[in-house]
Amino acid sequence: MKKFYYSDGKEQFGPFTLDELKEKGITADTLVWYQGLEAWMPAAKAPYLKEVFGFSPPAVMNIDEDKVAEERARVQPPELSTETVDSSSGEVNYKDTSMPRLWLIESILVTLFCCLPFGIAGIIYASQIESRYNAGDKEGARELSRKAGQWTKTGFITGLIFISVYLLYSSYNLINLYN
Amino acid sequence: MRNVLIGLAVLLFLFYAYWIAMNDPAESISFSCPVFAFTGLECAGCGSQRAFHDLMNGRLSDAISQNALLFLLMPYAVMGMVLRFKPFREKYEKLYIRLFGSRAAWILLFLVLAWTLYRNLYLHIFNH
């Protein structure tokens, strides 16, 4: 049985069964979440509830996108992975608003074992995240974290490509050797 | 799926470890790091395979002399990865933030750049 949660933007309520949820006065832009949904979203946009509640397109049009984005930022959506929803207790853990990850260890590994420039770029971003976060610019910190992540991933993929090309090249040489 | 990938990675690593123990990368065909391949400069991680080869053959001091920074940063990285595991994450959160925060990033940046300059300038130009 699917469990549903809804939120007034500050607190979450639930879990409810679908029948219980129907009595809660859910409107088109009430934020809802159920397992299988990536993030909190207005009921009118949630694939399953949209049909159940019969929200019509005009209701969707009425949603103030900025307001929804704002509310969504305030109510952090649960993480994607299944481990965030404890199915036995139905407890939902929210993505914390704590500092975004620095990618520091990954950057170091990329620096040492693959591509120094990419790793250094990652470290430089990592070095700015904390102060940015502590200054209250959480969005900026998250952006820096995203960039740091991009550089380390680029480095990682470059390393993989380099090793694959190398392996192909050396096996080509080996085959020639034995022929 | 995830377990299969991890298993595959472990197998590959074991194979690689065996191979590197048997073959000296300084003499046999081996990966060169991309930075060295393109620029001819020794980056901060160069020598890691030679070091690994020495280590696998029980020559610790040789291994350290191949790349000293590696022996400082590898335990650090491993520690960071261990501290990230769930049972440790909450218990040692303050330690983690202190050791793997932005200040650490600055220090690491300095270390890596200084080491790169040192090994390319001092070790190669002044010593040869």
Coordinates of N, CA and C in Angstrom, one line a residue, chain A residues 83 101-102 104-106 108-109 111-117 120 123-124 126-131 162-163 166 170, chain B residues 29-32 34-35 43-45 48 70 73-74 76-77 80-81 84 86 100-102 105-106 108-109 112-113:
Chain A
E83 N 17.3 3.9 0.8 CA 17.6 3.8 2.2 C 17.1 5.0 3.0
R101 N 28.9 18.6 -0.2 CA 30.2 17.9 -0.1 C 31.3 18.7 -0.9
L102 N 32.5 18.5 -0.4 CA 33.6 19.2 -0.9 C 34.3 18.5 -2.1
L104 N 36.7 16.7 -1.8 CA 38.2 16.9 -1.5 C 39.0 15.6 -1.8
I105 N 38.5 14.5 -1.2 CA 39.2 13.3 -1.3 C 39.3 12.8 -2.8
E106 N 38.1 13.0 -3.4 CA 38.1 12.6 -4.9 C 39.1 13.5 -5.7
I108 N 41.8 14.9 -4.6 CA 43.1 14.5 -4.3 C 43.5 13.2 -5.1
L109 N 42.6 12.3 -5.2 CA 42.9 11.0 -5.9 C 43.0 11.3 -7.4
T111 N 44.0 14.2 -8.6 CA 45.3 14.9 -8.7 C 46.5 13.9 -8.8
L112 N 46.4 12.9 -7.9 CA 47.6 12.0 -7.8 C 47.6 11.0 -8.9
F113 N 46.4 10.4 -9.3 CA 46.4 9.2 -10.1 C 46.0 9.5 -11.5
C114 N 45.6 10.7 -11.8 CA 45.1 10.9 -13.2 C 45.6 12.2 -13.8
C115 N 44.8 13.2 -13.4 CA 45.0 14.4 -14.2 C 45.2 15.6 -13.2
L116 N 46.4 15.9 -13.0 CA 46.7 17.0 -12.0 C 45.8 18.3 -12.2
P117 N 45.7 18.8 -13.4 CA 45.0 20.0 -13.6 C 43.5 19.9 -13.2
I120 N 43.4 19.8 -9.4 CA 43.7 21.1 -8.8 C 42.4 22.0 -8.8
I123 N 40.2 21.0 -6.2 CA 40.6 21.4 -4.8 C 40.4 22.9 -4.6
I124 N 40.6 23.7 -5.7 CA 40.3 25.1 -5.6 C 38.9 25.4 -5.3
A126 N 36.9 23.3 -3.8 CA 36.6 22.8 -2.5 C 37.0 23.8 -1.4
S127 N 38.1 24.5 -1.7 CA 38.7 25.4 -0.7 C 37.8 26.6 -0.5
Q128 N 36.8 26.9 -1.4 CA 35.9 28.0 -1.2 C 34.6 27.7 -0.6
I129 N 34.2 26.4 -0.7 CA 32.9 26.1 -0.3 C 32.5 26.4 1.1
E130 N 33.4 26.1 2.0 CA 33.1 26.3 3.4 C 32.9 27.7 3.8
S131 N 33.7 28.6 3.3 CA 33.5 30.1 3.7 C 32.3 30.6 3.1
F162 N 41.8 7.1 -20.7 CA 43.3 6.9 -20.9 C 43.7 5.5 -20.7
I163 N 43.2 4.9 -19.7 CA 43.6 3.5 -19.4 C 43.0 2.6 -20.5
Y166 N 45.1 2.9 -23.5 CA 46.3 2.2 -23.3 C 46.2 0.7 -23.4
S170 N 48.2 -1.6 -26.0 CA 49.2 -2.6 -25.6 C 48.7 -4.0 -26.0
Chain B
I29 N 56.5 -2.3 -20.1 CA 55.4 -1.5 -20.5 C 54.5 -1.2 -19.4
S30 N 54.1 0.0 -19.2 CA 53.1 0.3 -18.1 C 52.4 1.6 -18.5
F31 N 51.4 1.9 -17.7 CA 50.7 3.1 -17.9 C 51.6 4.3 -17.6
S32 N 51.6 5.3 -18.4 CA 52.2 6.5 -18.0 C 51.1 7.4 -17.6
P34 N 48.7 10.6 -17.7 CA 48.4 11.4 -18.8 C 49.2 12.7 -18.9
V35 N 49.4 13.3 -17.7 CA 50.1 14.6 -17.6 C 51.6 14.4 -18.1
C43 N 54.0 15.0 -12.6 CA 53.0 15.6 -11.8 C 53.1 15.1 -10.4
A44 N 52.2 15.5 -9.5 CA 52.4 15.2 -8.1 C 52.2 13.7 -7.8
G45 N 51.6 13.0 -8.7 CA 51.4 11.6 -8.4 C 52.3 10.7 -9.2
S48 N 53.9 6.7 -8.7 CA 53.0 5.9 -7.8 C 53.1 4.4 -8.2
L70 N 53.0 10.7 -1.8 CA 52.0 9.7 -1.9 C 51.8 9.0 -0.5
L73 N 49.7 11.4 1.6 CA 48.3 11.6 1.2 C 47.4 10.3 1.1
M74 N 48.0 9.2 0.8 CA 47.2 8.0 0.7 C 46.6 7.6 2.0
Y76 N 45.8 9.6 4.3 CA 44.9 10.7 4.5 C 43.6 10.4 3.8
A77 N 43.7 10.0 2.5 CA 42.5 9.7 1.7 C 41.8 8.5 2.2
G80 N 39.8 9.5 5.2 CA 38.7 10.2 4.8 C 37.5 9.3 4.3
M81 N 37.9 8.3 3.5 CA 36.9 7.4 3.0 C 36.2 6.6 4.1
R84 N 33.8 8.4 6.2 CA 32.5 8.7 5.5 C 31.5 7.6 5.6
K86 N 28.9 5.1 7.2 CA 27.8 5.5 8.2 C 28.1 5.4 9.6
F100 N 38.9 17.5 6.6 CA 38.6 17.5 5.2 C 37.8 18.7 4.8
G101 N 38.0 19.8 5.4 CA 37.3 21.0 5.1 C 38.1 21.9 4.2
S102 N 37.6 23.1 4.1 CA 38.2 24.0 3.1 C 39.6 24.4 3.5
A105 N 41.8 21.9 2.2 CA 41.9 22.0 0.8 C 43.0 23.0 0.4
W106 N 43.1 24.2 1.2 CA 44.1 25.1 0.9 C 45.5 24.5 1.2
L108 N 46.3 21.4 1.2 CA 46.6 20.4 0.1 C 47.0 21.0 -1.2
L109 N 46.3 22.1 -1.5 CA 46.7 22.8 -2.7 C 48.1 23.3 -2.7
V112 N 50.5 20.2 -2.9 CA 50.6 19.5 -4.2 C 51.4 20.4 -5.1
L113 N 51.1 21.7 -5.1 CA 51.8 22.6 -6.0 C 53.3 22.7 -5.6

